[in-house]
Structures are given as C-alpha cells and as structure tokens.
Coordinates of C-alpha atoms and ligand atoms in Angstrom, one line a residue:
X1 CA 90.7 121.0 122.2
X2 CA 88.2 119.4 119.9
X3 CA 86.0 116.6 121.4
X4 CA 85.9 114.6 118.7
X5 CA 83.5 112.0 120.2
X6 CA 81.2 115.1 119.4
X7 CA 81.2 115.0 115.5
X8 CA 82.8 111.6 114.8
X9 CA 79.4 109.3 114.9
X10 CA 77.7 111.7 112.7
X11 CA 81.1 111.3 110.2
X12 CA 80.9 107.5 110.4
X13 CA 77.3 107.6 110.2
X14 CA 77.5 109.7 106.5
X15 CA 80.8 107.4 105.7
X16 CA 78.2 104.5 106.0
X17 CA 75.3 105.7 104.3
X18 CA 77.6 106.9 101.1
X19 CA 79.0 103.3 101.3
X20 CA 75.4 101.6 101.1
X21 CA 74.4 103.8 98.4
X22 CA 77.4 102.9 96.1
X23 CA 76.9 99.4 96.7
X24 CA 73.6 99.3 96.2
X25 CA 74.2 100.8 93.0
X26 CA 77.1 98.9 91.6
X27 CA 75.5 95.5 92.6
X28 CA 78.5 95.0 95.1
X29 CA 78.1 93.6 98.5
X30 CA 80.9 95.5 100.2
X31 CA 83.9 97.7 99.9
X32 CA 87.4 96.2 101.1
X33 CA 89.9 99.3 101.5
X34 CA 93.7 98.3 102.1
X35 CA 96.1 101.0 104.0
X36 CA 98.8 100.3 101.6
X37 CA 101.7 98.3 102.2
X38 CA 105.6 99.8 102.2
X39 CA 107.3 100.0 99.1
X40 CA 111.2 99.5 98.8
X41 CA 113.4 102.0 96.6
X42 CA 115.4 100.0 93.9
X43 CA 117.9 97.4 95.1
X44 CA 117.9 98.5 98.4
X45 CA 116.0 97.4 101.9
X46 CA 115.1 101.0 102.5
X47 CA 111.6 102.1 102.2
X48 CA 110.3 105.1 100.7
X49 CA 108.2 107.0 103.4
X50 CA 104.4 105.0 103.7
X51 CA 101.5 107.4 102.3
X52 CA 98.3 105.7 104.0
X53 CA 95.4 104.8 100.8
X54 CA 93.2 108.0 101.4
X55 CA 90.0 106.1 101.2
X56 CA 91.2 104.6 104.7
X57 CA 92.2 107.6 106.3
X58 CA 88.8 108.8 105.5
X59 CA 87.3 106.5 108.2
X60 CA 89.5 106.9 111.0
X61 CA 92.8 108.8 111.8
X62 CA 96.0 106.0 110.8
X63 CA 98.0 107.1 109.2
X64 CA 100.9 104.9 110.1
X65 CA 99.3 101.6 109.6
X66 CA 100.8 99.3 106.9
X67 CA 98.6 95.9 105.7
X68 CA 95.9 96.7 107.4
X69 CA 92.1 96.6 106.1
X70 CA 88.3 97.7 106.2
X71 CA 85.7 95.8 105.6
X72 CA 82.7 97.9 104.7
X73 CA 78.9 96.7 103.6
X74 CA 77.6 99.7 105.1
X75 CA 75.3 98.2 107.2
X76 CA 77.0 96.3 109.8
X77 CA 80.1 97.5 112.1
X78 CA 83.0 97.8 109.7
X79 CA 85.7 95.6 110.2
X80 CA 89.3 97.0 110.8
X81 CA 91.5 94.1 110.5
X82 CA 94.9 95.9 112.2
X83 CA 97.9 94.5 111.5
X84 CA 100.6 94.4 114.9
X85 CA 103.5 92.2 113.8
X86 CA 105.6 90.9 116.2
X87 CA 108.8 93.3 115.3
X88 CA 111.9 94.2 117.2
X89 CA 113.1 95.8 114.3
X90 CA 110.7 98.8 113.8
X91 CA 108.2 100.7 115.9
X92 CA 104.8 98.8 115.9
X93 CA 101.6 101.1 116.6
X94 CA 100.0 100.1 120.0
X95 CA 96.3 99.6 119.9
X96 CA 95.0 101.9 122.5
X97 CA 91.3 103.4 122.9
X98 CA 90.4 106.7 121.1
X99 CA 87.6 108.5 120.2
X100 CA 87.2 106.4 116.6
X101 CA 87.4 102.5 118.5
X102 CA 84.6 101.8 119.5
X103 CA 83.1 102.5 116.0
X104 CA 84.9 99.4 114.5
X105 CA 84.7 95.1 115.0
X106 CA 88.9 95.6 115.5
X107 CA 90.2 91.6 114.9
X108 CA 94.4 91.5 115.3
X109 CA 96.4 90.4 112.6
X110 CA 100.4 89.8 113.2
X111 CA 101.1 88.4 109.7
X112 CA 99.9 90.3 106.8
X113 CA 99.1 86.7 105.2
X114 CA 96.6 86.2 107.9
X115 CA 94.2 88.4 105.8
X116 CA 93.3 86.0 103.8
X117 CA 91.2 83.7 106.1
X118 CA 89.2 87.3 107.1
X119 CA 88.3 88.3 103.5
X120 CA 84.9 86.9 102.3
X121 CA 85.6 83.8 100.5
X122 CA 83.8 84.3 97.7
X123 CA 85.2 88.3 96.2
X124 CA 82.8 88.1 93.5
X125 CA 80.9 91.3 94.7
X126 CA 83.5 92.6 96.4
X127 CA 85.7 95.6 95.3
X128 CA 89.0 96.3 96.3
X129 CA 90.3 99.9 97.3
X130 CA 93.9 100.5 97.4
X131 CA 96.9 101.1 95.3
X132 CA 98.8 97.2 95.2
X133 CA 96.8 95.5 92.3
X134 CA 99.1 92.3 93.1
X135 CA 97.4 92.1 96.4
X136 CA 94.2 92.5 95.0
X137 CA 94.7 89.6 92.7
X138 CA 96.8 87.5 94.6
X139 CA 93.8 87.6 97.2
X140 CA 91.4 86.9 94.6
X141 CA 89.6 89.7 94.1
X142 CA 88.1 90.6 90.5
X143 CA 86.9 94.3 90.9
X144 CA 89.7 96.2 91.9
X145 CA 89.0 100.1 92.0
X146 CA 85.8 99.8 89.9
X147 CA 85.3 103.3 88.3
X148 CA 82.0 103.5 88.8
X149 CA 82.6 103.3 93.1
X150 CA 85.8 105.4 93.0
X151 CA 83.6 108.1 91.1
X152 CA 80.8 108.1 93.3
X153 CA 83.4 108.5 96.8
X154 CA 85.8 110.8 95.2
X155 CA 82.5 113.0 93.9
X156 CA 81.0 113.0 97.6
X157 CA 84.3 113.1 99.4
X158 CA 84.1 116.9 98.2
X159 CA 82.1 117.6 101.1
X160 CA 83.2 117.2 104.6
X161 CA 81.7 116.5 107.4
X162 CA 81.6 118.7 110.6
X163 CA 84.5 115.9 112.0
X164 CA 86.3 116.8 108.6
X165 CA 86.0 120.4 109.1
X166 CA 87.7 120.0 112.8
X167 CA 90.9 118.4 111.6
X168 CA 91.3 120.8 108.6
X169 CA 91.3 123.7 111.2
X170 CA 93.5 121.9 112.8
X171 CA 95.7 121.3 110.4
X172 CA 95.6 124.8 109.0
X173 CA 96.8 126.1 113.3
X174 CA 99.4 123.4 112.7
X175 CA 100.8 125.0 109.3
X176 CA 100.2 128.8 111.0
X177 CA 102.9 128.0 113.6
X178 CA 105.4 127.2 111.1
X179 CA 104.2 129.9 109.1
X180 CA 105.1 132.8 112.3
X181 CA 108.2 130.4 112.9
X182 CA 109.3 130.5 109.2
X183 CA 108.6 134.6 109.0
X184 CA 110.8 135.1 112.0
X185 CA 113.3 133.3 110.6
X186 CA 113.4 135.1 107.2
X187 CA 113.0 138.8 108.7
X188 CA 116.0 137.7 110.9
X189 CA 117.9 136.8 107.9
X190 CA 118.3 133.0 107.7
X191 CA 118.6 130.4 104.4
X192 CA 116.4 128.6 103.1
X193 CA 117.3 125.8 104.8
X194 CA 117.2 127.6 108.4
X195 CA 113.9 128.8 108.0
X196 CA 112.7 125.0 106.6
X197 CA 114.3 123.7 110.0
X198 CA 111.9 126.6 111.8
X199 CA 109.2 125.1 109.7
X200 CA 109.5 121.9 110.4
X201 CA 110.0 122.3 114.4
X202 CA 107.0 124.3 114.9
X203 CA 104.9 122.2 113.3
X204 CA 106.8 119.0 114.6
X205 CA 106.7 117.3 111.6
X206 CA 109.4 116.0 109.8
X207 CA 109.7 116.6 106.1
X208 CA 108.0 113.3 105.1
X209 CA 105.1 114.4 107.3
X210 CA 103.7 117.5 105.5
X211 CA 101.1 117.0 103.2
X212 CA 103.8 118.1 100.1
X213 CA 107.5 119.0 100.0
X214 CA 107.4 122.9 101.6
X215 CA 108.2 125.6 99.0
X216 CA 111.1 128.1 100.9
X217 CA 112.1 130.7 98.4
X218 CA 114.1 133.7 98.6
X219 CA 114.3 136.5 96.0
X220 CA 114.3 135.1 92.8
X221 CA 113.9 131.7 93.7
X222 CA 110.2 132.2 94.4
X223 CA 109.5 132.6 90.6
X224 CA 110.2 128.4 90.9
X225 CA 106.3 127.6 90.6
X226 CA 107.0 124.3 92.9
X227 CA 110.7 125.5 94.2
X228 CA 111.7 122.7 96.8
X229 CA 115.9 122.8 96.3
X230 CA 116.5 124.5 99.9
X231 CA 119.5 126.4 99.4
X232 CA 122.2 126.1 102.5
X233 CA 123.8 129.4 102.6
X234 CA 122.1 132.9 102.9
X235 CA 121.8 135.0 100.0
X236 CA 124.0 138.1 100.1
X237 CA 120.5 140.2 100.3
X238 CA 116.9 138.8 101.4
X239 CA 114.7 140.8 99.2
X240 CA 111.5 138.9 99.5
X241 CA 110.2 135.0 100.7
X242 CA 107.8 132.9 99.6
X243 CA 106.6 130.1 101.8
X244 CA 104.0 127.6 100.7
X245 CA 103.6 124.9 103.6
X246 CA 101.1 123.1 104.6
X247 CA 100.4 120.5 107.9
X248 CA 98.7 117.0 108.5
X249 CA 96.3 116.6 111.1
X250 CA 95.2 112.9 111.5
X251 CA 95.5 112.4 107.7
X252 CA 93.7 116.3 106.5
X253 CA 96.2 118.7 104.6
X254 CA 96.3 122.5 104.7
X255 CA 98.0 124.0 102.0
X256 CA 99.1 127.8 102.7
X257 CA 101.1 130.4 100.9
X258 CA 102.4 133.6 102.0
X259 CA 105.1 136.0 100.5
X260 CA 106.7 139.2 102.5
X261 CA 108.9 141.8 101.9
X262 CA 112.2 142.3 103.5
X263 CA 111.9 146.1 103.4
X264 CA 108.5 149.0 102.5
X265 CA 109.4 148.9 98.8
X266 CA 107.1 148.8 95.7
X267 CA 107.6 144.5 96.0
X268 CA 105.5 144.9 99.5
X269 CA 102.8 147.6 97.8
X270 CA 102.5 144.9 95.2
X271 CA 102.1 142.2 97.7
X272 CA 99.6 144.3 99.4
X273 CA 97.6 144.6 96.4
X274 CA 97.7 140.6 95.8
X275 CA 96.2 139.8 99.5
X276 CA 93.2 142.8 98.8
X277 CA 92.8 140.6 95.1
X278 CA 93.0 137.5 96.8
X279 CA 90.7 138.6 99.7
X280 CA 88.2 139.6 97.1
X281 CA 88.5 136.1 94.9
X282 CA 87.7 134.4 98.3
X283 CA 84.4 136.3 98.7
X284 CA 83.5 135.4 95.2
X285 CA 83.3 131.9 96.1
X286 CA 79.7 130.8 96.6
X287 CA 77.6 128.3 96.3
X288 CA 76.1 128.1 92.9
X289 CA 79.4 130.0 91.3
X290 CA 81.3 128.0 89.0
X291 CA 85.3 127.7 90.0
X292 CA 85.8 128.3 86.2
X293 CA 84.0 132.1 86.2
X294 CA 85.8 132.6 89.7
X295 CA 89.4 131.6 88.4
X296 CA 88.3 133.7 85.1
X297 CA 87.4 136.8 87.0
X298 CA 90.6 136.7 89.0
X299 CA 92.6 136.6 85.8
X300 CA 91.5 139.4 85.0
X301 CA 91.8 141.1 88.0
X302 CA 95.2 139.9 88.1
X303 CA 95.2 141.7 84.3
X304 CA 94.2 145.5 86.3
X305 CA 97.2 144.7 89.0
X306 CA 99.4 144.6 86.0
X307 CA 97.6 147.8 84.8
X308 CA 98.1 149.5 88.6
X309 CA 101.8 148.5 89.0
X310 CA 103.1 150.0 85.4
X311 CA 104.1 146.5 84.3
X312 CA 101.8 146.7 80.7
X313 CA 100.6 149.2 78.5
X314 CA 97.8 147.7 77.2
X315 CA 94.1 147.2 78.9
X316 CA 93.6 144.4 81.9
X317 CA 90.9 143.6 79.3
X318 CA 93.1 143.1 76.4
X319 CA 95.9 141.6 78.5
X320 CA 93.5 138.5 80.3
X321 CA 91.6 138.4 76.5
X322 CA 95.2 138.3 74.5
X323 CA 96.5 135.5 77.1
X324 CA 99.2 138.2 78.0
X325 CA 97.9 137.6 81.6
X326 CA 99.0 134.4 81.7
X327 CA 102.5 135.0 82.0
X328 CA 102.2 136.5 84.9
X329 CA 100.2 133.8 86.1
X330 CA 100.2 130.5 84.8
X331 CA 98.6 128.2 87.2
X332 CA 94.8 127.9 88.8
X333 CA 93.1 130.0 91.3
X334 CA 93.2 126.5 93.8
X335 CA 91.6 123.7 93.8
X336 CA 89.7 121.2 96.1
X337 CA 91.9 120.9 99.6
X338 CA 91.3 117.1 102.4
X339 CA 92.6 114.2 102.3
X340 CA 95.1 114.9 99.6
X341 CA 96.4 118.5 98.7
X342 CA 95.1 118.4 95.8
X343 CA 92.0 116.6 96.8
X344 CA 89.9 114.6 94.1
X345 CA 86.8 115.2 92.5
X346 CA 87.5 118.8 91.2
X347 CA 86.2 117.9 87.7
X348 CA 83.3 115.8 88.1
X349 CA 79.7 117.7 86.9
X350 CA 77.9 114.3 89.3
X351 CA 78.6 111.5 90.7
X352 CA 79.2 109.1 87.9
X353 CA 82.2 111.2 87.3
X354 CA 81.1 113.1 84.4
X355 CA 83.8 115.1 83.1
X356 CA 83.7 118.9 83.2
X357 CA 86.2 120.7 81.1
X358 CA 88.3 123.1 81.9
X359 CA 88.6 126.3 79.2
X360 CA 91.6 125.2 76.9
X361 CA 92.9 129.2 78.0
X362 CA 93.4 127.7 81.3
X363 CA 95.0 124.2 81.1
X364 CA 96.4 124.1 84.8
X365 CA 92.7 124.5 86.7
X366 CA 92.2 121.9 89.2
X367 CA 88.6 122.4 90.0
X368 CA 86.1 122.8 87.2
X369 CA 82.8 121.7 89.7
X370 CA 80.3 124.1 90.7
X371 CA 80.9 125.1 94.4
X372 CA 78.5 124.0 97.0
X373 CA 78.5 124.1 100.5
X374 CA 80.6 122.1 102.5
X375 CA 83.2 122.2 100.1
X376 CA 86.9 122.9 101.1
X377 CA 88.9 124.9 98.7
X378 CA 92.2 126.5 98.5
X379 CA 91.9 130.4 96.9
X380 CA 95.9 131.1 95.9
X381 CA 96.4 133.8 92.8
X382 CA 99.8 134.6 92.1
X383 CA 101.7 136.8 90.3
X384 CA 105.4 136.2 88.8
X385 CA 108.4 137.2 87.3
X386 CA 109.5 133.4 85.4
X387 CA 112.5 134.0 83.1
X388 CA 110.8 131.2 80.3
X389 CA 107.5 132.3 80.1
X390 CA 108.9 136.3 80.1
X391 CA 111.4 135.1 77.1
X392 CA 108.3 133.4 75.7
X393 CA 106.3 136.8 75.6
X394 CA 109.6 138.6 74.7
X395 CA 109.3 136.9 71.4
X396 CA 105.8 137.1 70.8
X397 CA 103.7 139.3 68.8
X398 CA 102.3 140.9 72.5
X399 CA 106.0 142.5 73.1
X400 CA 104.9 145.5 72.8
X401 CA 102.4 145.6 75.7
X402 CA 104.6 145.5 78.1
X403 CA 106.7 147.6 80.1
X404 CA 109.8 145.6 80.1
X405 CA 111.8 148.0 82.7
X406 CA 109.0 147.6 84.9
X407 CA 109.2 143.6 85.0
X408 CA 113.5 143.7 85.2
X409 CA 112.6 145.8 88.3
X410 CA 110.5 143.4 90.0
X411 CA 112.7 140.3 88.6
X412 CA 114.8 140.0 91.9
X413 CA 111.9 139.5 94.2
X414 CA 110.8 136.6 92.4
X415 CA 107.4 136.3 92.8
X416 CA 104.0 136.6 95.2
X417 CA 101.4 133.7 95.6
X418 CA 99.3 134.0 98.9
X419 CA 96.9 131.2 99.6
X420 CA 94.1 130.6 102.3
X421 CA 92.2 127.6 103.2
X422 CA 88.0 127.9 103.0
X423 CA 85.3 126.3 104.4
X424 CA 82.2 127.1 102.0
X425 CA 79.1 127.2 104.1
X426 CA 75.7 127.9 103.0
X427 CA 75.3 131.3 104.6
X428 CA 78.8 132.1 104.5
X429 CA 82.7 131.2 103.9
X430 CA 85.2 130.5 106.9
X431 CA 88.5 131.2 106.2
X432 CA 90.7 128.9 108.2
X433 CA 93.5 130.3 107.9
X434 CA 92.6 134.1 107.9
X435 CA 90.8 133.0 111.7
X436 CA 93.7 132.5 112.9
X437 CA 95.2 135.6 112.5
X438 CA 97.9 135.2 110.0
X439 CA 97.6 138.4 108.1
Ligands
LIG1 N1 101.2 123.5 97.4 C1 100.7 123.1 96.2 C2 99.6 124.0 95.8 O1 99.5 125.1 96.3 O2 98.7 123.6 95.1
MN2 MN1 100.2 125.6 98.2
MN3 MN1 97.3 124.8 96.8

C-alpha cells in the first residue's frame, strides 16, 4: 500500500509554489476553486452524476464533494471550506482524518449560502475556478477563469508529481483487474453486457465511476471508434474483443485498451504485430521528441503492417504519404492522461498557452507538446476495418492500392487498438500498465 503521507507534502508543496507564481504574474491575490455543484436533467429532480472541477481534485482526493471550496494565495494554509449539510435525504461525506488533512485550514459549512461570509469581501484580485459562472457572479467575483491562470495550471498540470504518479499506478492496477475479469469473461463466451458487469465488479466501480463510458466490443462492433451500446445477447460467434476501460483512483484516470482473439487465426497474428508496433511507438517516446514526429512515425509504421498483412499493394511509404493510411487509422497515437482522460495542456508550446498546431494530415492528435519528463501519456495505435471510411477509399482515386479481399476478410473481427499508460522519466519510460503484467 502506498504511504501517501510519503509524497503528498512535496505535491502540496509544488501545488503552492505553481499557485504563487501565477498570481504573482496575473496581479491576483489568490485563486478560489469551487468543486462544482449538482446539476439537474431537464424537468426532473434527478441529478446527472457529479464530475468534481479537476482543478480541486488536484489538491486533495474528493471527489464526492458538492459546494465546497479552496482558497488558495499560495502562501498561507489553503482554506477548504467543506460543505456537510444537514441531510436525511442523501449520503453526506463524513469528515474523517487522512493523509491530505492536516494540510488544509478545514472551516464547516452546512448551507452552501454560507460561503459567502468566507470569501474575501472585496473579489477584485480574486479569480474564480470552476464551471458555474452564476455562482461566480452571483458571489461577486469579476475574474472568472481568467485565461491567462487557466493556461499557466493546465500547461504545468502536464507534469505530475511523485503523489500523482502513485494514484495513476493505482488506477492503472484498478483498470488491470477488470481488464483479467473482462478477458475471462469474453474467452468464456459472454455479451457485451456480461463482460461490462465483470468489468465493473472487479474494479468496483459503477458505470458513472470510470473515468469515460467503457468501450466492450465484439466482432465487428470494435470498428465503433467510441462503441459504448453494450449489446445484451451473445453474438452467434465471438471472433474477437476490444476493451477500452479505464479506472479512477482518488480523482487520476487510466485509460487502457486491449483486443484478443477468440481463436490462433490471422486476426490474432495481426494483433500480435499491433502490440510489437505499439511496444516500439512507446520506446520512441522521449524527452525532447515531439508527439507530432512520434504519431507521424507510427503512421507509417502502421503503413508497413498494411504492407505485411496483404491488405495494400502499394508502398507503406506511398500509403502514409497518399493519406491511404488513414483509413485504417483515423485517430491520434494518445494523448496527455491525469486528472481527466484526455488531460489538458496537450497543445500548448509554454505556459501562456501558446498554440501548437497539429499537421492538417492529422486533425484528431490530442497532444502536439514536446514530451518532457514527468509527463503522463497514453501510446494507443490502432488499426480498423470502419465500413464509412473503407466506402470512402472505395470511391477514391487510391482504389486501386488496396487489396479489397484482404480487408472483407478481416471485416468481421472489427478492429485492434491496444493502449498502455507511461510515465516519461528522464532516464527512462515506466509503463504502468505493461508492470503489471497484462500482456
Ligand atoms: N478512451 C478514450 C481514449 O482512448 O482516448
Ligand atoms: Mn482509451
Ligand atoms: Mn486514450
């Protein structure tokens, strides 16, 4: 088991010194971050499940908390103003001690109203963090999500702390449970929805829980980029599974993909070949490497699998140059992986958020930032059969490159992504998720 106690002063510690630097260069006096509060679906008294403001999960691990507040000047103790209404309707978190307590001034609210007499009267040089903009303004703030903060956290938030790097490993053993648990269930033959449930129980989340709706798709269904429709009943064959699932640990995603083969066919040589590919795309990452040239490289490495497997007669070269690749794979290698899946800051060349673009052949990259240590990526090449983007190509001046008996073979099995979860240190990478053993 972690010790947290062990890396979280040194977290806090960083948290503050980013905070004093960003005031001190937006002339603000302190930073006041709001959990979020519960929003209600249309016309109804139901509430749609509560996603904690990432820039408060950062500091400590709540994730449950609703109107609740920091109060950060960098300097002194922040303030964590919790709220514990008096409720006999719904569960209220209990305050108890933890490894993150006794780094905050705690002060009780049991009205969300009560904020108000907390707040520093005067909210001139005050900015507020979170998502409900009628808060911000009924409570008189001015600056609400000020660019020039939000680029300067979301640019350093890209590299985590040793406390940060604990909780993502945790979350990736988390996801790697339900990842043996959801194999298990496919090789013994179960639907969709079956192996979800398998999912779900060895991670014990419940659906709202993991970081993004779980992607459980057999045969042809994993050619859905982001499948999520959990079919009830078996299919008459299982040719192949893809599962892309992830975990939460105190508020830190993982994000992992893995596809199998229900039997030795060509499918499973072809998967085998994606995992040596991906496995060699993860090695590439370094610091100093652009994402872009990574991502590039892979495409056209992704361009010699098509080669390999009979499924084009022209070049790798000339398929990645002509765009033919793309087809086959039409999304980034990954992208930056914390807080949020897809975590922020994967475009910003500094910290004043200047834009980096991404090559107008590859719209979908995430990440455009040169990779430096500390840095948590995903690395998830894919390769698919999608009916669209195949009719697309069908009709396209590139017809001829391709070996169109080859791709109606491979059409039933849908599709391979596999995706691993990296640490980038300066002398090396860890992979998170290959550590712990699943293959
Ligand atoms: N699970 C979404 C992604 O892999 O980016
Ligand atoms: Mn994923
Ligand atoms: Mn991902």
């Amino acid at each position: 088991m972690t010790n947290f106690a062990n890396v979280y002063p040194a977290h806090i510690n960083e948290l503050q010194a980013r905070a004093r630097n960003v005031l001190n260069r937006e002339n603000l006096e302190g930073l006041v971050i709001h959990s979020g509060k519960e929003l209600k679906v249309f016309l109804d008294d139901n509430s749609y499940p509560f996603k904690v403001n990432p820039h408060f999960k950062h500091w400590l691990p709540l994730t449950n908390v609703t109107n609740s507040w920091l109060l950060i000047n960098g300097h002194d103790k922040p303030v964590l103003i919790y709220y514990q209404p008096v409720d006999f309707w719904h569960k209220v978190e209990t305050l108890t001690d933890d490894f993150w307590t006794p780094f905050f001034d705690i002060k009780v609210i049991t009205n969300a109203a009560e904020v108000d007499a907390l707040l520093p009267y005067d909210k001139a040089n005050y900015a507020y963090i979170g998502e409900h903009i009628e808060v911000a303004k009924a409570l008189g703030f001015e600056q609400i999500n000020p660019d020039g903060a939000l680029s300067y956290l979301h640019f350093h938030r890209a590299y985590k702390t040793p406390y940060e790097q604990a909780l993502m490993r945790l979350s990736n053993e988390r996801a790697v449970a339900g990842h043996l648990a959801a194999k298990a269930a496919f090789m013994a033959g179960e639907s969709e929805f079956e192996i979800q449930r398998a999912y779900l129980q060895a991670t014990s989340h419940t659906d709202s829980e993991t970081p993004y709706g779980n992607i459980v798709a057999l045969n042809e269904n994993a050619a859905i980029l982001h499948y999520t429709a959990l079919e009830r009943n078996k299919p008459e064959q299982h040719r192949s599974f893809l599962i892309d699932a992830g975990a939460n640990y105190h508020g830190y995603a993982s994000d992992i993909t893995r596809t199998y083969a229900y039997e030795q066919n060509d499918f499973a040589a072809l998967i085998a070949r994606m995992d040596k590919l991906m496995l060699n795309a993860v090695d590439g990452l370094k610091p100093g490497k652009s994402y872009v040239e990574l991502h590039c490289e892979t495409y056209l490495d992704i361009g010699r699998v098509l080669a390999e497997f009979n499924l084009i007669h022209c070049s790798a070269e000339v398929a990645a140059e002509q765009g033919i690749v793309s087809t086959f794979f039409p999304h980034g290698l990954g992208h930056h992986l914390g807080l949020q899946v897809h975590d922020v800051g994967g475009f910003m060349a500094d910290e004043r958020g200047t834009h980096i673009d991404t090559p107008a052949q590859h719209p979908f990259l995430r990440t455009s930032r040169a990779v430096e240590a500390e840095q948590v990526y995903t690395i998830e090449p894919g390769l698919y059969f999608i009916d669209s983007l195949l009719a697309d190509l069908k009709a396209s001046e590139h017809s001829n490159a391709i070996n169109w008996a080859q791709v109606e073979k491979f059409k039933p099995f849908g599709g391979i992504r596999i995706e691993d979860n990296i640490i980038v240190h300066q002398s090396h990478n860890e992979n998170m998720t290959r550590d712990l053993n699943l293959g």
